[in-house]
């Protein structure tokens, strides 16, 4: 129970200050009750606080709770960062998702506020660790102080990353607010990005370097440099972005996985599918591609719950609603088809859907193999003798009406025979992996106008996939965005990628037929939560354009 207790105690400590607006409470000499003043007094106390930061970060994917560090109180927060882009549609999906899918989101929307609150909860907790670390003199090792500060500054940067992507200009806070404040102002995005970069540079200088010598899920300098590359791209600092990505690639700790590995390496599959098999995400499995892995492991103390990471429910069709099917772990477990892939990129090969579409994959690309995109579905209910073992065809009705059968990404398959109705994915999630680092490097070189080096970086990813290599003349930002779909679809937040590259409106107009005549430039940002504006009575706090 030690890890779980660390998380609970750490969270309670981190949230103590923000849960109370009473400064006097913090002056009491508490001996038996938990507070930052009597917890952040040793390395052990900061270990608890660190566990709380990791738990809060993982709760970005939480839905309804179950002892989560934070909850969005809705079914589809992750999916809200995928819809109204160029990759998926939401049809008759959960009501929490539809305003984002059809561009009718308002300042009163649940996720508009919950993402804001999640980010500032993480920021407040990171600030708490940073401030109390300056007060503490009781460290087990001379390097402990700067290590915990590096973690806290990484997480603060990570939270502000979400805020600037979603809302643009946001208040920048780097202290503990003991009293209610009603006069916040919006810090310009460029200034916030500068603070993010400063935090990540500090983190990169002071987090552990040896990726083989940290616990699963723990940060290293390479995670900080990977994120720093992305933030430099947001700033338009392409040379610095290329340098940070190149440093990760050249570190010697990571490599693209090119041979079969892990728990199913002797079973049918390919190396790309191996990356997403349960227990294959961390380095102990042989995975040297993962840079940072969020820990959601099944039946592990401190691991995932049924309310964590419902990605599988989003991407897997509701096949069990079809007569002749029953839930099966081999079919991905319980899916609901909250979001469905668009034909233009996934293609319709192997189906009888109306209007054959080739998709964006080469014939030799293993990312399009049957091990990675399931297009052939066979009835599996042995009680339906007339159907059992026969193929069930994908049609436009099963794809876009009932959402019961469509090409499905097996990277999100997850089922357990002991409880096939599980909602949570219960599998460690690769947050950063080296394939994306190469694509960030390519993005930087495109910004620098060096299409040959961009092609070289993209080709490293394509060669692993068995796809044909490209030439410098083929490199465009649109090609790179397509490559990010082939490699990273569903793993990254597509909204973030399209916002950073300033391609959201163009790509939606090009590929999203439902929204092409509706999307406008202001849709690149979400509205500021109305409750935030209303509570900020003593200073002007303007709404984002288009949402007034």
XYZ file of C-alpha atoms in Angstrom:
548
model
C 0.000 0.000 0.000
C 3.031 2.278 0.190
C 2.715 3.773 -3.297
C -1.004 4.334 -2.979
C -0.567 5.996 0.405
C 2.144 8.222 -1.053
C -0.268 9.380 -3.715
C -3.140 10.009 -1.294
C -1.002 11.813 1.275
C 0.785 13.793 -1.404
C -2.473 14.923 -2.968
C -3.963 15.881 0.367
C -0.898 17.917 1.152
C -0.730 19.590 -2.235
C -4.393 20.564 -2.208
C -4.496 21.759 1.394
C -3.610 25.350 0.646
C -5.840 25.767 -2.396
C -8.754 24.130 -0.584
C -8.803 26.832 2.068
C -8.641 30.573 1.734
C -7.742 31.052 5.388
C -4.204 32.306 5.931
C -4.512 31.896 9.699
C -5.048 28.159 9.327
C -1.514 27.882 8.021
C -0.100 29.611 11.094
C -1.260 26.914 13.496
C 1.255 24.447 14.866
C -0.426 21.292 13.535
C 1.039 18.056 14.855
C -1.555 15.418 14.052
C -3.281 16.927 10.991
C -1.833 16.958 7.529
C -0.593 20.262 6.125
C 2.210 21.457 3.862
C 3.965 22.990 6.862
C 4.377 19.642 8.601
C 4.763 17.504 5.481
C 7.266 19.433 3.343
C 9.958 19.142 6.004
C 12.097 16.335 4.580
C 12.959 14.485 1.417
C 10.269 11.961 2.304
C 7.672 14.705 2.478
C 8.643 15.977 -0.953
C 8.455 12.428 -2.305
C 4.821 12.485 -1.237
C 4.335 15.812 -2.946
C 6.005 14.504 -6.090
C 3.652 11.511 -6.160
C 0.776 13.955 -5.966
C 2.037 15.882 -8.991
C 2.253 12.712 -11.076
C -1.251 11.699 -9.979
C -2.677 15.114 -10.863
C -1.022 14.924 -14.254
C -2.490 11.491 -14.970
C -5.907 12.787 -13.968
C -5.954 14.806 -17.175
C -7.557 11.607 -18.533
C -9.922 11.045 -15.600
C -13.674 11.159 -16.174
C -15.885 10.669 -13.114
C -13.558 9.982 -10.217
C -12.934 6.746 -8.284
C -10.230 8.235 -6.067
C -8.723 10.184 -8.958
C -6.675 13.249 -8.178
C -9.049 15.331 -10.317
C -12.161 14.551 -12.322
C -13.786 16.243 -15.299
C -17.232 14.920 -14.347
C -17.971 13.974 -17.923
C -17.461 11.014 -20.215
C -15.390 12.480 -23.046
C -12.804 15.102 -22.008
C -10.026 13.469 -24.057
C -12.258 13.247 -27.123
C -12.975 16.983 -26.928
C -9.358 17.498 -28.046
C -9.832 15.276 -31.105
C -13.190 16.346 -32.567
C -13.771 19.371 -34.832
C -10.410 18.613 -36.453
C -9.472 16.609 -39.544
C -9.372 13.055 -38.161
C -12.637 12.036 -36.470
C -16.334 12.706 -36.341
C -18.728 12.411 -33.420
C -22.204 11.214 -34.347
C -24.881 10.687 -31.702
C -22.110 10.610 -29.128
C -22.136 11.530 -25.448
C -23.759 14.887 -24.780
C -20.586 16.160 -23.104
C -18.785 15.855 -26.443
C -21.267 17.145 -28.999
C -20.803 20.925 -28.439
C -17.111 20.491 -29.241
C -17.863 18.295 -32.228
C -20.306 20.697 -33.846
C -18.596 23.959 -32.826
C -21.365 25.145 -30.521
C -19.284 25.144 -27.351
C -20.051 27.989 -24.938
C -18.210 29.578 -21.996
C -20.483 27.581 -19.674
C -19.472 24.189 -21.020
C -18.301 21.615 -18.489
C -14.974 20.746 -20.115
C -14.170 24.385 -20.861
C -14.095 24.865 -17.098
C -12.716 21.472 -16.082
C -9.601 21.703 -18.274
C -8.995 25.192 -16.872
C -9.402 23.913 -13.312
C -7.253 20.828 -13.927
C -4.388 22.939 -15.274
C -4.494 25.477 -12.471
C -4.751 22.699 -9.866
C -1.515 21.264 -11.214
C 0.066 24.728 -11.358
C -0.946 25.527 -7.766
C 0.446 22.207 -6.562
C 3.715 22.699 -8.437
C 4.050 26.205 -7.014
C 3.504 24.793 -3.531
C 6.360 22.310 -3.973
C 8.627 25.032 -5.322
C 7.970 27.501 -2.518
C 8.237 25.006 0.328
C 11.413 23.544 -1.178
C 13.065 26.916 -0.609
C 12.078 26.798 3.065
C 13.246 23.252 3.752
C 16.806 22.493 4.865
C 16.330 18.832 5.747
C 17.364 16.886 2.632
C 18.697 13.340 2.395
C 20.959 14.341 -0.476
C 22.344 17.708 -1.622
C 20.690 17.148 -5.020
C 17.183 16.466 -3.670
C 16.057 20.081 -3.605
C 16.855 20.843 -7.212
C 15.445 17.475 -8.347
C 12.042 18.165 -6.829
C 12.124 21.694 -8.164
C 12.868 20.355 -11.647
C 9.880 18.009 -11.474
C 7.606 20.778 -10.231
C 8.730 23.180 -12.948
C 8.188 20.522 -15.625
C 4.626 19.931 -14.433
C 3.923 23.651 -14.197
C 5.122 24.032 -17.782
C 3.019 21.052 -18.865
C -0.108 22.605 -17.357
C 0.511 26.005 -18.935
C 1.052 24.227 -22.262
C -2.562 23.035 -22.138
C -3.796 26.481 -21.135
C -2.126 28.388 -23.977
C -3.241 25.796 -26.529
C -6.868 25.972 -25.406
C -7.349 29.556 -24.228
C -4.476 31.690 -25.527
C -3.692 34.473 -23.030
C -4.103 33.196 -19.455
C -3.116 34.447 -15.985
C 0.423 33.466 -15.101
C 0.782 32.563 -11.427
C 3.983 31.389 -9.768
C 3.211 31.780 -6.086
C 0.794 30.431 -3.494
C -2.426 32.429 -3.285
C -3.551 32.241 0.324
C -6.508 34.574 -0.147
C -9.159 34.813 -2.814
C -8.084 37.090 -5.634
C -10.640 38.892 -7.790
C -8.360 40.951 -10.015
C -6.526 38.508 -12.287
C -5.507 39.680 -15.720
C -4.699 37.671 -18.817
C -0.960 37.341 -19.402
C -0.081 37.496 -23.117
C 0.487 34.064 -24.636
C 4.011 35.001 -25.742
C 4.960 35.865 -22.166
C 3.476 32.624 -20.817
C 5.401 30.674 -23.443
C 8.574 32.367 -22.240
C 7.895 31.133 -18.702
C 7.151 27.629 -20.012
C 10.470 27.568 -21.841
C 12.338 28.782 -18.747
C 10.758 26.045 -16.628
C 11.577 23.333 -19.156
C 15.170 24.513 -19.528
C 15.565 24.294 -15.763
C 13.944 20.861 -15.761
C 16.215 19.627 -18.552
C 19.278 20.791 -16.651
C 18.293 19.172 -13.367
C 16.183 16.066 -14.012
C 17.961 12.686 -14.083
C 19.864 11.980 -17.279
C 20.127 8.197 -17.178
C 16.817 6.837 -18.472
C 17.812 3.343 -17.326
C 18.156 4.470 -13.733
C 14.705 5.882 -12.947
C 11.471 4.215 -11.915
C 8.754 3.568 -14.479
C 6.906 6.764 -15.287
C 9.479 9.096 -13.728
C 10.657 12.142 -15.629
C 14.113 12.538 -17.122
C 15.823 15.467 -18.806
C 14.855 13.938 -22.150
C 11.133 14.314 -21.462
C 11.790 17.972 -20.682
C 13.788 18.436 -23.900
C 11.090 16.699 -25.965
C 8.440 19.076 -24.605
C 10.849 22.000 -24.904
C 11.199 21.280 -28.619
C 7.413 21.494 -28.998
C 7.233 24.762 -27.060
C 10.037 26.289 -29.122
C 7.970 25.415 -32.186
C 5.057 27.342 -30.692
C 7.364 30.295 -30.260
C 8.627 30.052 -33.829
C 12.124 29.299 -32.515
C 12.802 26.568 -35.050
C 16.572 26.404 -34.590
C 16.190 25.882 -30.857
C 13.388 23.374 -31.441
C 15.620 21.361 -33.772
C 18.453 21.442 -31.245
C 16.276 20.153 -28.390
C 14.792 17.335 -30.480
C 18.222 16.402 -31.843
C 19.629 16.209 -28.315
C 16.973 13.657 -27.355
C 17.587 11.598 -30.487
C 21.367 11.666 -30.004
C 21.240 10.925 -26.269
C 21.866 7.206 -26.761
C 19.055 6.253 -24.404
C 16.308 5.914 -27.006
C 15.752 4.292 -30.362
C 12.847 3.465 -32.617
C 11.793 -0.115 -31.987
C 12.500 -2.064 -35.167
C 12.378 -5.695 -34.051
C 9.637 -7.604 -32.276
C 9.766 -7.406 -28.485
C 7.753 -7.819 -25.341
C 5.049 -10.160 -24.134
C 3.693 -11.147 -27.567
C 6.851 -11.099 -29.632
C 6.463 -14.756 -30.618
C 2.798 -14.305 -31.599
C 1.452 -12.894 -34.883
C 1.935 -9.143 -35.118
C 4.515 -6.526 -36.018
C 6.783 -4.187 -34.125
C 4.354 -1.251 -34.332
C 1.580 -3.294 -32.766
C 4.019 -4.437 -30.068
C 4.273 -0.848 -28.818
C 0.643 -0.860 -27.702
C 0.318 -4.311 -26.149
C -0.244 -4.259 -22.411
C 2.989 -4.292 -20.388
C 5.106 -3.211 -23.398
C 5.255 0.511 -22.673
C 8.048 0.763 -20.101
C 11.761 0.152 -20.537
C 11.737 -3.058 -18.501
C 9.750 -4.647 -21.362
C 12.559 -3.834 -23.794
C 10.858 -0.677 -25.083
C 13.546 1.911 -25.804
C 11.235 4.217 -27.719
C 9.206 5.541 -24.790
C 10.480 8.784 -23.304
C 7.739 9.349 -20.729
C 5.027 6.857 -19.786
C 1.951 7.607 -17.665
C 1.296 4.722 -15.291
C -2.237 3.273 -15.487
C -1.373 -0.407 -15.062
C -4.196 -2.854 -14.201
C -4.452 -4.253 -10.660
C -1.474 -2.213 -9.514
C -1.551 -0.088 -6.381
C -1.578 3.512 -7.533
C -2.475 2.440 -11.082
C -5.558 3.060 -13.181
C -9.244 2.911 -12.313
C -12.432 2.485 -14.310
C -12.658 6.264 -14.589
C -9.163 6.751 -16.021
C -8.416 6.982 -19.722
C -11.557 5.988 -21.607
C -9.715 6.220 -24.916
C -10.667 2.661 -25.817
C -14.369 3.389 -25.424
C -13.924 6.273 -27.840
C -12.079 4.553 -30.695
C -13.542 1.033 -30.568
C -16.921 0.433 -32.296
C -19.960 -0.753 -30.374
C -19.705 -4.167 -32.031
C -21.421 -6.034 -29.207
C -24.688 -4.314 -30.181
C -24.736 -6.445 -33.365
C -26.417 -9.840 -33.201
C -23.679 -12.438 -33.514
C -21.100 -10.554 -31.446
C -20.218 -10.686 -27.775
C -17.627 -8.659 -25.908
C -14.123 -10.088 -26.264
C -10.680 -8.956 -25.211
C -9.400 -9.884 -28.674
C -11.853 -7.364 -30.159
C -10.781 -4.559 -27.866
C -13.227 -5.003 -25.019
C -16.189 -2.685 -24.583
C -16.243 0.069 -27.177
C -18.847 2.779 -27.701
C -17.610 4.532 -30.828
C -17.720 7.995 -29.259
C -15.457 9.172 -32.080
C -15.140 7.532 -35.479
C -12.298 7.818 -38.015
C -12.855 9.752 -41.224
C -12.597 7.820 -44.472
C -10.121 10.147 -46.148
C -7.193 8.978 -44.022
C -8.152 5.533 -42.713
C -9.498 4.366 -46.074
C -12.139 1.735 -46.738
C -10.001 -1.129 -47.988
C -11.403 -4.470 -46.859
C -14.931 -3.145 -46.367
C -17.952 -2.766 -48.581
C -18.574 0.814 -47.492
C -20.069 3.020 -50.172
C -17.423 4.873 -52.164
C -14.037 3.190 -51.821
C -11.356 5.503 -50.401
C -7.680 4.595 -50.548
C -6.576 6.286 -47.344
C -3.127 7.760 -46.697
C -1.009 4.643 -46.195
C 1.442 2.954 -48.539
C 0.679 -0.670 -49.305
C 3.811 -1.704 -47.362
C 3.175 0.493 -44.308
C 2.822 -1.772 -41.264
C 0.849 0.946 -39.471
C -1.942 0.002 -41.881
C -1.587 -3.738 -41.302
C -4.375 -5.903 -39.946
C -2.495 -5.921 -36.661
C -2.883 -2.150 -36.316
C -6.162 -1.298 -38.047
C -8.900 -3.897 -37.731
C -11.064 -3.922 -40.843
C -12.126 -7.567 -40.865
C -14.675 -8.424 -38.216
C -16.015 -11.946 -37.711
C -19.015 -12.955 -35.621
C -17.757 -14.472 -32.380
C -20.901 -15.507 -30.519
C -20.937 -19.303 -30.569
C -24.612 -19.249 -29.536
C -25.462 -17.805 -32.947
C -24.593 -20.892 -34.996
C -25.788 -19.453 -38.310
C -23.415 -16.480 -37.988
C -20.490 -17.773 -35.945
C -17.164 -17.423 -37.746
C -18.624 -15.532 -40.703
C -17.495 -12.050 -41.706
C -19.591 -9.078 -40.683
C -19.231 -6.359 -43.264
C -18.593 -2.716 -42.508
C -21.145 -0.495 -44.189
C -21.864 3.207 -44.115
C -24.714 2.409 -41.751
C -22.525 0.497 -39.281
C -19.839 3.164 -39.604
C -21.728 6.444 -39.492
C -25.178 5.609 -38.135
C -25.044 2.831 -35.567
C -21.251 3.160 -34.999
C -21.260 -0.574 -34.422
C -18.553 -1.514 -36.946
C -15.819 0.491 -38.643
C -12.029 0.304 -39.116
C -10.645 0.378 -35.573
C -7.208 1.308 -34.250
C -5.910 -1.683 -32.344
C -3.500 0.555 -30.424
C -6.507 1.253 -28.208
C -7.766 -2.309 -27.905
C -8.090 -3.288 -24.294
C -10.129 -6.033 -22.736
C -9.794 -8.359 -19.789
C -11.543 -11.704 -19.758
C -12.401 -11.380 -16.057
C -14.395 -8.184 -16.672
C -15.030 -7.381 -20.320
C -17.292 -4.433 -19.529
C -14.441 -2.489 -17.941
C -14.552 1.156 -18.964
C -11.004 2.199 -18.123
C -8.140 1.242 -20.432
C -5.892 0.190 -17.522
C -2.720 0.277 -19.584
C 0.324 2.476 -19.241
C 0.160 5.296 -21.765
C 3.185 6.435 -23.762
C 2.950 10.211 -23.463
C 6.165 11.007 -25.311
C 7.954 8.569 -27.612
C 10.887 8.968 -29.959
C 8.855 8.718 -33.166
C 7.187 12.003 -32.236
C 10.567 13.555 -31.432
C 11.619 12.856 -35.022
C 8.428 14.468 -36.291
C 8.979 17.524 -34.084
C 12.463 17.725 -35.581
C 10.969 17.593 -39.070
C 8.525 20.356 -38.145
C 11.418 22.534 -37.030
C 13.313 21.943 -40.266
C 10.207 22.776 -42.303
C 10.059 26.052 -40.386
C 13.716 26.646 -41.277
C 13.085 25.853 -44.942
C 15.443 22.853 -44.854
C 13.226 20.271 -46.538
C 16.065 17.767 -46.967
C 16.695 17.506 -43.236
C 12.932 17.412 -42.670
C 12.684 14.505 -45.116
C 15.542 12.735 -43.349
C 13.743 12.995 -39.999
C 10.402 11.846 -41.425
C 12.100 8.962 -43.227
C 13.465 7.590 -39.965
C 9.863 7.049 -38.872
C 8.717 5.817 -42.282
C 11.551 3.311 -42.639
C 10.584 1.681 -39.339
C 7.013 1.442 -40.661
C 8.117 -0.109 -43.955
C 6.719 2.862 -45.879
C 8.486 4.273 -48.922
C 10.943 7.027 -48.163
C 10.237 10.534 -49.393
C 12.372 13.190 -51.066
C 12.847 16.806 -50.060
C 10.493 17.891 -52.835
C 7.643 15.967 -51.198
C 7.989 17.667 -47.820
C 5.214 20.043 -46.844
C 3.497 20.825 -43.582
C 0.458 18.932 -44.847
C 2.586 15.855 -45.527
C 3.981 16.078 -42.000
C 0.484 16.395 -40.550
C -0.538 13.292 -42.495
C 2.521 11.486 -41.158
C 1.538 12.415 -37.614
C -1.808 10.725 -38.283
C -0.128 7.577 -39.578
C 2.184 7.394 -36.588
C 0.453 9.142 -33.684
C -3.284 9.284 -34.349
C -5.170 9.185 -31.070
C -2.002 9.414 -29.003
C -1.501 13.152 -29.325
C -4.135 15.864 -29.009
C -4.900 16.663 -32.641
C -6.316 20.053 -31.664
C -2.961 20.987 -30.138
C -1.028 19.932 -33.226
C -3.268 21.854 -35.628
C -3.224 24.920 -33.379
C 0.575 24.912 -33.122
C 1.025 24.590 -36.882
C -1.765 27.110 -37.570
C -3.436 24.581 -39.863
C -6.696 23.877 -38.051
C -8.987 25.951 -40.257
C -7.321 24.821 -43.478
C -7.426 21.147 -42.577
C -11.003 21.218 -41.342
C -12.113 22.957 -44.531
C -10.222 20.362 -46.541
C -11.328 17.177 -44.785
C -14.203 17.751 -42.366
C -17.285 17.980 -44.559
C -19.615 18.570 -41.611
C -17.735 21.651 -40.433
C -15.951 23.018 -43.499
C -18.485 25.822 -43.973
C -18.812 26.539 -40.271
C -15.313 26.748 -38.833
C -13.745 30.174 -38.356
C -10.385 31.376 -37.076
C -11.717 32.026 -33.586
C -12.554 28.315 -33.188
C -8.834 27.631 -32.781
C -9.308 28.656 -29.138
C -11.917 27.658 -26.603
C -13.832 30.331 -24.714
C -12.700 31.453 -21.288
C -14.972 29.789 -18.682
C -17.777 32.188 -17.857
C -17.507 31.466 -14.147
C -13.899 32.669 -14.224
C -14.879 35.931 -15.879
C -17.821 36.454 -13.518
C -15.754 35.862 -10.381
C -12.968 38.237 -11.454
C -14.928 41.312 -10.351
C -12.066 43.733 -9.695
C -10.336 43.670 -13.072
C -11.335 43.371 -16.695
C -11.020 39.793 -17.923
C -12.025 39.779 -21.593
C -13.598 36.799 -23.320
C -11.933 35.262 -26.377
C -13.252 36.721 -29.647
C -16.257 34.951 -31.104
C -17.684 33.834 -27.755
C -19.120 37.094 -26.415
